[in-house]
PDB file of C-alpha atoms and ligand atoms in Angstrom:
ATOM      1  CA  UNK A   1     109.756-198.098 -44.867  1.00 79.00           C
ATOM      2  CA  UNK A   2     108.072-198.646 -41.488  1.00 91.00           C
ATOM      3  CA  UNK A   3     104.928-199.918 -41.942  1.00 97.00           C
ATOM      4  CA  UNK A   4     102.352-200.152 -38.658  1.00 97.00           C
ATOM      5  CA  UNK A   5      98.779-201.640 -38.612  1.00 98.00           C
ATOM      6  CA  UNK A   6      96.918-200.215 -35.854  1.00 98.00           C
ATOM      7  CA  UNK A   7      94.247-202.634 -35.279  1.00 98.00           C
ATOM      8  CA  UNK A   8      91.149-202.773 -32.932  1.00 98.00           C
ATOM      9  CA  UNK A   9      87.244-202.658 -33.048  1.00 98.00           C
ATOM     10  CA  UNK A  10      85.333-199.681 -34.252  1.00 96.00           C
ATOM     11  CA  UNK A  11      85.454-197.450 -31.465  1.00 96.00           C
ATOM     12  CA  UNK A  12      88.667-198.734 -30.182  1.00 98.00           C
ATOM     13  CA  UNK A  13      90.648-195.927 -31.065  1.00 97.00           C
ATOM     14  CA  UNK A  14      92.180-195.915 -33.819  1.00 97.00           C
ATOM     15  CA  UNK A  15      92.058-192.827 -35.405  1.00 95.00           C
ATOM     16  CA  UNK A  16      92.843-191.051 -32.216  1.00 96.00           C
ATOM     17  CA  UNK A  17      96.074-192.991 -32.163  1.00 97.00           C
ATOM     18  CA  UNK A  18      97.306-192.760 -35.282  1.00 97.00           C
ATOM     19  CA  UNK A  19      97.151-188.953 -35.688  1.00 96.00           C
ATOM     20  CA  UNK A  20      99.506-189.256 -32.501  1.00 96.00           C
ATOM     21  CA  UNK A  21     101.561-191.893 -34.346  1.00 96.00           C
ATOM     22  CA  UNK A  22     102.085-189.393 -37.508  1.00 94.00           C
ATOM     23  CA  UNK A  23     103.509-186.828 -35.381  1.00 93.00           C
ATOM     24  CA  UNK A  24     105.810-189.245 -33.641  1.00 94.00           C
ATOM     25  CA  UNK A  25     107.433-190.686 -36.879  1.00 93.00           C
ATOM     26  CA  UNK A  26     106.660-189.061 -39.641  1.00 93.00           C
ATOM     27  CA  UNK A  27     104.393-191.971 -41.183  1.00 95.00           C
ATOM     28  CA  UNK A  28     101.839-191.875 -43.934  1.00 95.00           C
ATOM     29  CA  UNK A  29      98.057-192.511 -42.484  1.00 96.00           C
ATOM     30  CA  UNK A  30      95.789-194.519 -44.642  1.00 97.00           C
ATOM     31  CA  UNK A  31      92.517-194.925 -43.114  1.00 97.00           C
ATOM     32  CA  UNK A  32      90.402-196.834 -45.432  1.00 98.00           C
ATOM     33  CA  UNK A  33      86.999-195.925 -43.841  1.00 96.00           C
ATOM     34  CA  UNK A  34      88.275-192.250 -44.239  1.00 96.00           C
ATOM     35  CA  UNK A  35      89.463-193.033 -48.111  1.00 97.00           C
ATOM     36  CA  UNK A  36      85.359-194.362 -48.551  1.00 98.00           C
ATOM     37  CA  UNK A  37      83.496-191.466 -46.721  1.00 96.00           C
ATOM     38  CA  UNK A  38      85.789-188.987 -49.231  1.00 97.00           C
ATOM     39  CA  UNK A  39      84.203-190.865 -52.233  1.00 98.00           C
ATOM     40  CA  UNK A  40      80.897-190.654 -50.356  1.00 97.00           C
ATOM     41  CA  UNK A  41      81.152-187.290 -50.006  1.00 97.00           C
ATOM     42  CA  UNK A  42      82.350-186.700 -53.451  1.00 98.00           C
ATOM     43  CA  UNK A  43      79.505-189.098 -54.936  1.00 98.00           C
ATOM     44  CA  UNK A  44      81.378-191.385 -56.894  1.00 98.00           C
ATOM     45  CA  UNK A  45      80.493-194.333 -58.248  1.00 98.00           C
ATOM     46  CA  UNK A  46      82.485-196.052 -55.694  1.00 98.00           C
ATOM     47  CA  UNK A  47      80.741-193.980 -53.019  1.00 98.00           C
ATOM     48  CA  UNK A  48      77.383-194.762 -53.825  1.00 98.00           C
ATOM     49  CA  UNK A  49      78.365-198.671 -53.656  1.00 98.00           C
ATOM     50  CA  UNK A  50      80.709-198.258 -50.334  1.00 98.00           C
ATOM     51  CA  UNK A  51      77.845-196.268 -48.878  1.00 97.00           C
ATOM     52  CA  UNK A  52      74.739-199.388 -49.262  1.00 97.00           C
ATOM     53  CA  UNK A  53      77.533-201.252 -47.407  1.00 97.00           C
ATOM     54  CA  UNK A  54      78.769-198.688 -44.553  1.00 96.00           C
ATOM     55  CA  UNK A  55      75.199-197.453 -43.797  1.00 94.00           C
ATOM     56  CA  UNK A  56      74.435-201.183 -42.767  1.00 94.00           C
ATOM     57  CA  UNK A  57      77.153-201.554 -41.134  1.00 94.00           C
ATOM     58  CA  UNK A  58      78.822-204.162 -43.645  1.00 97.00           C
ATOM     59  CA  UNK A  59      82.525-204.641 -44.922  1.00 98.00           C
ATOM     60  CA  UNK A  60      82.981-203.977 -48.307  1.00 98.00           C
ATOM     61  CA  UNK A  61      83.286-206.574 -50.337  1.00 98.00           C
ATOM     62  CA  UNK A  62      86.959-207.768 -49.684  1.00 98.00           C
ATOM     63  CA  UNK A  63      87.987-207.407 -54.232  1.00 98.00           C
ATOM     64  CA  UNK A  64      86.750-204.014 -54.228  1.00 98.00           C
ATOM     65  CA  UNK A  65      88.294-202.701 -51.069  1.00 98.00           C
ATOM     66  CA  UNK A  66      91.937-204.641 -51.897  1.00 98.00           C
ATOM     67  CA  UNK A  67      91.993-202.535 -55.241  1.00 98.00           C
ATOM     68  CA  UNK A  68      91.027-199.458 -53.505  1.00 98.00           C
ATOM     69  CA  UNK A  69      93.962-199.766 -51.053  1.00 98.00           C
ATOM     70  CA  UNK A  70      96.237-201.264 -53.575  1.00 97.00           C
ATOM     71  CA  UNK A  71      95.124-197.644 -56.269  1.00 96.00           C
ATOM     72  CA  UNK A  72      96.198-195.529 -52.906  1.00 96.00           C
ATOM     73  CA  UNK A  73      99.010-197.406 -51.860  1.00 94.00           C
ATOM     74  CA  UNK A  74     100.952-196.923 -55.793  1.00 92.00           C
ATOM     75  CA  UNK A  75      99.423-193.145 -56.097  1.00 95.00           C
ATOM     76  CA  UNK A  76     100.832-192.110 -52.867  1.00 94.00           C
ATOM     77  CA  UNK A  77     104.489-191.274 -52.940  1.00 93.00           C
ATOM     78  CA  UNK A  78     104.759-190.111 -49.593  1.00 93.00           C
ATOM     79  CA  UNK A  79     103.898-193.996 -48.637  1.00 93.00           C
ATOM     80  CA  UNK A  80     107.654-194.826 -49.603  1.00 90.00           C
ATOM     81  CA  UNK A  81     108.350-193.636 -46.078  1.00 88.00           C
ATOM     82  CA  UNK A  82     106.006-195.703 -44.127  1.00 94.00           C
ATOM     83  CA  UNK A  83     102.589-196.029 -43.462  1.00 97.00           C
ATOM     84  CA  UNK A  84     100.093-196.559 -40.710  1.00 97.00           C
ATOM     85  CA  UNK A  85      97.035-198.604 -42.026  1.00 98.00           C
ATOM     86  CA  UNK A  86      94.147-197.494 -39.941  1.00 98.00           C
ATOM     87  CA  UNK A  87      90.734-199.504 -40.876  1.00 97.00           C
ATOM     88  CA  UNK A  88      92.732-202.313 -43.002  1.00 98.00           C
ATOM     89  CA  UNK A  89      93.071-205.474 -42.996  1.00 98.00           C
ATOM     90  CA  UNK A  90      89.703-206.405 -41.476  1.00 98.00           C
ATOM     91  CA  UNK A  91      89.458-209.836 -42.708  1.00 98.00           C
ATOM     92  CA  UNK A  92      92.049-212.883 -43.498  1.00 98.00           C
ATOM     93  CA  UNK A  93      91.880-212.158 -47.661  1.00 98.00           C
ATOM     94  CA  UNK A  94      92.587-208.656 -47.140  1.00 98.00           C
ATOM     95  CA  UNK A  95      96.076-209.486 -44.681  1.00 98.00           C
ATOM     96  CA  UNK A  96      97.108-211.762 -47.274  1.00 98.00           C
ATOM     97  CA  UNK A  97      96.990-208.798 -49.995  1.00 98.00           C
ATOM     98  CA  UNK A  98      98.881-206.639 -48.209  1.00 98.00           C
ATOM     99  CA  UNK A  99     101.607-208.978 -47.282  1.00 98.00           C
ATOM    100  CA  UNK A 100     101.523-209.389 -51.479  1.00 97.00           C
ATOM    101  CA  UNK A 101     100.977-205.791 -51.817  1.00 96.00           C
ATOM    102  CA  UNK A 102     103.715-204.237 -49.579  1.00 96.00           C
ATOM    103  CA  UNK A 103     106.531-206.969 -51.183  1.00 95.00           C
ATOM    104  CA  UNK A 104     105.921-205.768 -54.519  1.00 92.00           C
ATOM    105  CA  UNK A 105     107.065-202.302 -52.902  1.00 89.00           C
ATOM    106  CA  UNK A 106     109.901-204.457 -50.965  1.00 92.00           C
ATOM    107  CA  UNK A 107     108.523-203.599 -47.689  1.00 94.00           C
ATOM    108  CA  UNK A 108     106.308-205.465 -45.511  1.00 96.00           C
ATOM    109  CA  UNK A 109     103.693-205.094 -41.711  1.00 97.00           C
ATOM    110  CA  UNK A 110     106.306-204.541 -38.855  1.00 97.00           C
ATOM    111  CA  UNK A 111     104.126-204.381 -36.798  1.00 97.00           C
ATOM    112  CA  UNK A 112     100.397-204.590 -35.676  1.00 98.00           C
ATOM    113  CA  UNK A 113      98.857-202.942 -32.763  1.00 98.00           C
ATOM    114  CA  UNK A 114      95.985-204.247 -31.203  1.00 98.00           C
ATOM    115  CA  UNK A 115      93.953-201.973 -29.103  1.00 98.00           C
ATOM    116  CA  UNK A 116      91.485-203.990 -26.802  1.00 98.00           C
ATOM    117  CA  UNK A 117      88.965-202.409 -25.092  1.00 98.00           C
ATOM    118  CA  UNK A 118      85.471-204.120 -24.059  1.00 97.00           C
ATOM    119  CA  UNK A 119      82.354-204.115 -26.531  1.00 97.00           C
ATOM    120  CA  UNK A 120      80.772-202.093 -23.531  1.00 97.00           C
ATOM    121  CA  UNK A 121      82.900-199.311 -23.818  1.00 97.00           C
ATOM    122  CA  UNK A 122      83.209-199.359 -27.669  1.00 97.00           C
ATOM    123  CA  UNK A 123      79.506-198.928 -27.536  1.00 97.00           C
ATOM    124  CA  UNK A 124      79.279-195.718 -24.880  1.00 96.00           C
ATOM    125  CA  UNK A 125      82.149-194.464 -26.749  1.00 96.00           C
ATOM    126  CA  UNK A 126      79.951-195.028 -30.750  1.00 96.00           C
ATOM    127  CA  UNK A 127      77.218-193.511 -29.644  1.00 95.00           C
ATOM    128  CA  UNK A 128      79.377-190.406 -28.312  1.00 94.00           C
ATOM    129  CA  UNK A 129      80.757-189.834 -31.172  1.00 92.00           C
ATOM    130  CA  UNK A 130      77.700-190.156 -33.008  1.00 91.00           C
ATOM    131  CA  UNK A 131      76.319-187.327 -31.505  1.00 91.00           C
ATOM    132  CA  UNK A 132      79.233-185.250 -32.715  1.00 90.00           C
ATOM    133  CA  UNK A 133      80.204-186.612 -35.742  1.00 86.00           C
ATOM    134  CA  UNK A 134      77.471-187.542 -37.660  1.00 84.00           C
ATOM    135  CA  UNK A 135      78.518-190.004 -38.934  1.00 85.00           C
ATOM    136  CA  UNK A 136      75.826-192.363 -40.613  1.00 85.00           C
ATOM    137  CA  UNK A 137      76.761-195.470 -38.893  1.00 92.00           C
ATOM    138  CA  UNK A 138      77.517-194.070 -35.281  1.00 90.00           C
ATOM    139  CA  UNK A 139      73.434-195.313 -33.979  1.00 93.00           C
ATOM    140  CA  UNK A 140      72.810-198.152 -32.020  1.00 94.00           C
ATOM    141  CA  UNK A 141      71.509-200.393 -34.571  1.00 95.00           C
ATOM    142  CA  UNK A 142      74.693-199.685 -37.019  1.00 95.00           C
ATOM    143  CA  UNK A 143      77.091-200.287 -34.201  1.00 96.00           C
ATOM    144  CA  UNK A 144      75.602-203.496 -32.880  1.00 97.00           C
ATOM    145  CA  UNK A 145      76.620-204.956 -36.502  1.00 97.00           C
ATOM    146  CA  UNK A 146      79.749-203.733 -36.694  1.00 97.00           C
ATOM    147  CA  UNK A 147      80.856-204.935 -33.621  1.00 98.00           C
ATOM    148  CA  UNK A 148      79.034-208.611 -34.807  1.00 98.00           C
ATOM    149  CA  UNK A 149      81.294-208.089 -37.881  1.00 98.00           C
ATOM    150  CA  UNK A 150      84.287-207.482 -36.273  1.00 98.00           C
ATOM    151  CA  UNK A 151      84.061-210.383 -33.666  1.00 98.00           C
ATOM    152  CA  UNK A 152      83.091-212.666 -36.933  1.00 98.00           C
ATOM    153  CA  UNK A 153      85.543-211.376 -39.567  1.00 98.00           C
ATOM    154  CA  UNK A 154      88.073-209.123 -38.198  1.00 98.00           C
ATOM    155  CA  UNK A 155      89.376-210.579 -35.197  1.00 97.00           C
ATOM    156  CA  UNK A 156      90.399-213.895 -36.219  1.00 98.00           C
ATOM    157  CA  UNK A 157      93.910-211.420 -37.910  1.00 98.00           C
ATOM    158  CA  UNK A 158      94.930-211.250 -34.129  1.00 98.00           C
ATOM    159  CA  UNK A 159      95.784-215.156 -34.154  1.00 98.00           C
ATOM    160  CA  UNK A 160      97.173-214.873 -37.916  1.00 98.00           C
ATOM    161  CA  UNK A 161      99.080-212.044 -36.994  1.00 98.00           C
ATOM    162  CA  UNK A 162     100.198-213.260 -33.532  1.00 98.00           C
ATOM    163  CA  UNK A 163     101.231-216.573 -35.611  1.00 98.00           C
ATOM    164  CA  UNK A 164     103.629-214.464 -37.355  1.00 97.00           C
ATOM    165  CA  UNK A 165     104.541-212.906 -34.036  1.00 97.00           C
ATOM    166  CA  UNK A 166     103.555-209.386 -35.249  1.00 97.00           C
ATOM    167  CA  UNK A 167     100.409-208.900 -32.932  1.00 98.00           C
ATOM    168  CA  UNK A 168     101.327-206.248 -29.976  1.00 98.00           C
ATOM    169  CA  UNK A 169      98.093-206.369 -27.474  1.00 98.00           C
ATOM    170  CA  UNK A 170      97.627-203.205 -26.127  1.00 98.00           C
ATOM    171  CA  UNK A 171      95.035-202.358 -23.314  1.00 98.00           C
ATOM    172  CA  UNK A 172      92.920-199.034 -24.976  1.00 97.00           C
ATOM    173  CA  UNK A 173      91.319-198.208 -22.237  1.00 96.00           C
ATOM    174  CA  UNK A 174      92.067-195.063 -20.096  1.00 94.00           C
ATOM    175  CA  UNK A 175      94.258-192.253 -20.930  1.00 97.00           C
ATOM    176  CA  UNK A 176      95.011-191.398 -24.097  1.00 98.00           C
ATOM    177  CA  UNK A 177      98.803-190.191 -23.543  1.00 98.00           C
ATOM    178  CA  UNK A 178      99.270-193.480 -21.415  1.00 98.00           C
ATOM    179  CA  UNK A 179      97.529-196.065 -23.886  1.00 98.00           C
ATOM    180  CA  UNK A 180     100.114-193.936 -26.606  1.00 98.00           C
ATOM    181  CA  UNK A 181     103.400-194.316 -24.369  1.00 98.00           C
ATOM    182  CA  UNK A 182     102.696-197.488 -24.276  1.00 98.00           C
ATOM    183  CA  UNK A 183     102.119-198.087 -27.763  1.00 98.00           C
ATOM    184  CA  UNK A 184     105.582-195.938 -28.400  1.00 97.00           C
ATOM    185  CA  UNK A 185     107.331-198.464 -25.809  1.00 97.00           C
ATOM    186  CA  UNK A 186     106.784-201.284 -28.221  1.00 96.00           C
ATOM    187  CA  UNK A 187     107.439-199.788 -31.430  1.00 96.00           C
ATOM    188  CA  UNK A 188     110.792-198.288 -30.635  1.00 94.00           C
ATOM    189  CA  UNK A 189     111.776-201.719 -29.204  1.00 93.00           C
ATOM    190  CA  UNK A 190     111.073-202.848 -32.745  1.00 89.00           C
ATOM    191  CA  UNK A 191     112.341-200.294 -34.767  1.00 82.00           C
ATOM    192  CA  UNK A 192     115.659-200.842 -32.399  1.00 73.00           C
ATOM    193  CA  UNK A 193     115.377-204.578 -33.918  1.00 68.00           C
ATOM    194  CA  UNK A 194     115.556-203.407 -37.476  1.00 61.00           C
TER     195      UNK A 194
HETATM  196  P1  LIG B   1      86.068-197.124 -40.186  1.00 55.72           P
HETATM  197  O1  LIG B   1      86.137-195.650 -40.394  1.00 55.72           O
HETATM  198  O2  LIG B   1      87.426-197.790 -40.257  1.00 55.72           O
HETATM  199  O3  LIG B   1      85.310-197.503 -38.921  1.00 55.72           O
HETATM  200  O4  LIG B   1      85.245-197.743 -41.413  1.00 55.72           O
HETATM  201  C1  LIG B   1      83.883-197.424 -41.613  1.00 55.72           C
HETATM  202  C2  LIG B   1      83.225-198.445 -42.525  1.00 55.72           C
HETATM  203  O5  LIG B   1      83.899-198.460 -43.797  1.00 55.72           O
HETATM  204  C3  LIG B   1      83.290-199.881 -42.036  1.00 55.72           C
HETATM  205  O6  LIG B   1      82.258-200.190 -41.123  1.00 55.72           O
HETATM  206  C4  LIG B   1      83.142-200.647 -43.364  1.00 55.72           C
HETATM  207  O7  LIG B   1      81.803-200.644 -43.811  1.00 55.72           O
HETATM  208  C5  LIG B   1      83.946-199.785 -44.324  1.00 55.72           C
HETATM  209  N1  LIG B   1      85.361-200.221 -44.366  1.00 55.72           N
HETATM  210  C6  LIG B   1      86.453-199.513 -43.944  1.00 55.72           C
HETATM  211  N2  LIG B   1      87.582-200.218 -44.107  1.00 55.72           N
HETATM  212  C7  LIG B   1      87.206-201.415 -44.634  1.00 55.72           C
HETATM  213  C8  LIG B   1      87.907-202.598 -45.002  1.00 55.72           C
HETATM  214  N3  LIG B   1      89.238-202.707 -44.839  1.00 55.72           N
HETATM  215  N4  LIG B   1      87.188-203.637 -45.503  1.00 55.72           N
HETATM  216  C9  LIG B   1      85.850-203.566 -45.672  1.00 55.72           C
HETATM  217  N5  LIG B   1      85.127-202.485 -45.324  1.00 55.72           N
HETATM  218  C10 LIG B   1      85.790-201.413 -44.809  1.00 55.72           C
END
């Protein structure tokens, strides 16, 4: 199992990388904010409570979301091979269950990586998207508070994950196919470690 946490704000580019990541080795994606907009969408009783959160651009609260990973993590056989976690952690609680989570499965994060782009560019790049995605929190009000939440709650995991030497900075701005290469540099150094 070779587990990857691809980490960065909203906007940061995430998603984009980890479809590339898939393709390169084989890994399960979970994408959390993907797993909640499927319950939205399917108007479950979890969606209606993720969606009062999401639409104000909130986290979910951090017992409900750690039992909604931990229900996809043990229904999901193909996770056995590896997984990229796109979306979690985003706070300190949440790291700390997955460290607990994954050892259960005698696995554990190899690696996180960070994608850093300024909050200038993660906002041209929201309000892009926005336009083609529809997505109910891609407007300027939404993405102002996500990007307060992530400064407050999300990136203090760089300095817990750097503290277990983990973190791999990566700059996201710029290409896509060069910000990925680079990101492939690092994790086949690490897999070559294993
Ligand atoms: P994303 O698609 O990763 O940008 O997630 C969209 C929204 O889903 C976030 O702004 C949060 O409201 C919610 N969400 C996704 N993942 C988490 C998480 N790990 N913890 C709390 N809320 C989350």
């Amino acid at each position: 199992m070779f587990n990857i946490v691809i980490f960065g704000a909203p906007g940061s580019g995430k998603g984009t990388q980890s479809d590339k990541l898939i393709e390169e080795y084989g890994l399960y994606h979970i994408s959390t904010g993907e797993v909640l907009r499927d319950h939205i969408a399917r108007g479950t009783e979890l969606g209606k409570i993720a969606d009062s959160y999401i639409s104000q651009g909130q986290l979910i609260p951090d017992d409900l979301m750690i039992k909604v990973l931990e229900h996809v993590l043990d229904n999901t056989p193909e996770a056995e091979k590896g997984v990229i976690f796109d979306g979690f952690p985003r706070t300190i609680p949440q790291a700390k269950a997955l460290k607990e989570m994954l050892s259960r499965h005698g696995s554990k994060v190899h690696a996180v990586v960070g994608l850093e782009v300024d909050d200038k560019e993660l906002v041209d790049r929201l309000l892009k998207r926005g336009q083609m995605s529809g997505r109910s929190d891609d407007n300027l009000d939404t993405i102002t508070r996500r990007l307060n939440v992530y400064h407050s709650q999300t990136s203090p995991l760089r300095d817990y994950y750097k503290e277990e030497g983990k973190y791999h900075a990566i700059p996201g701005s710029g290409e896509i196919d060069s910000i990925f290469s680079d990101i492939k540099t690092r994790l086949d150094a690490i897999k070559e470690d294993k």
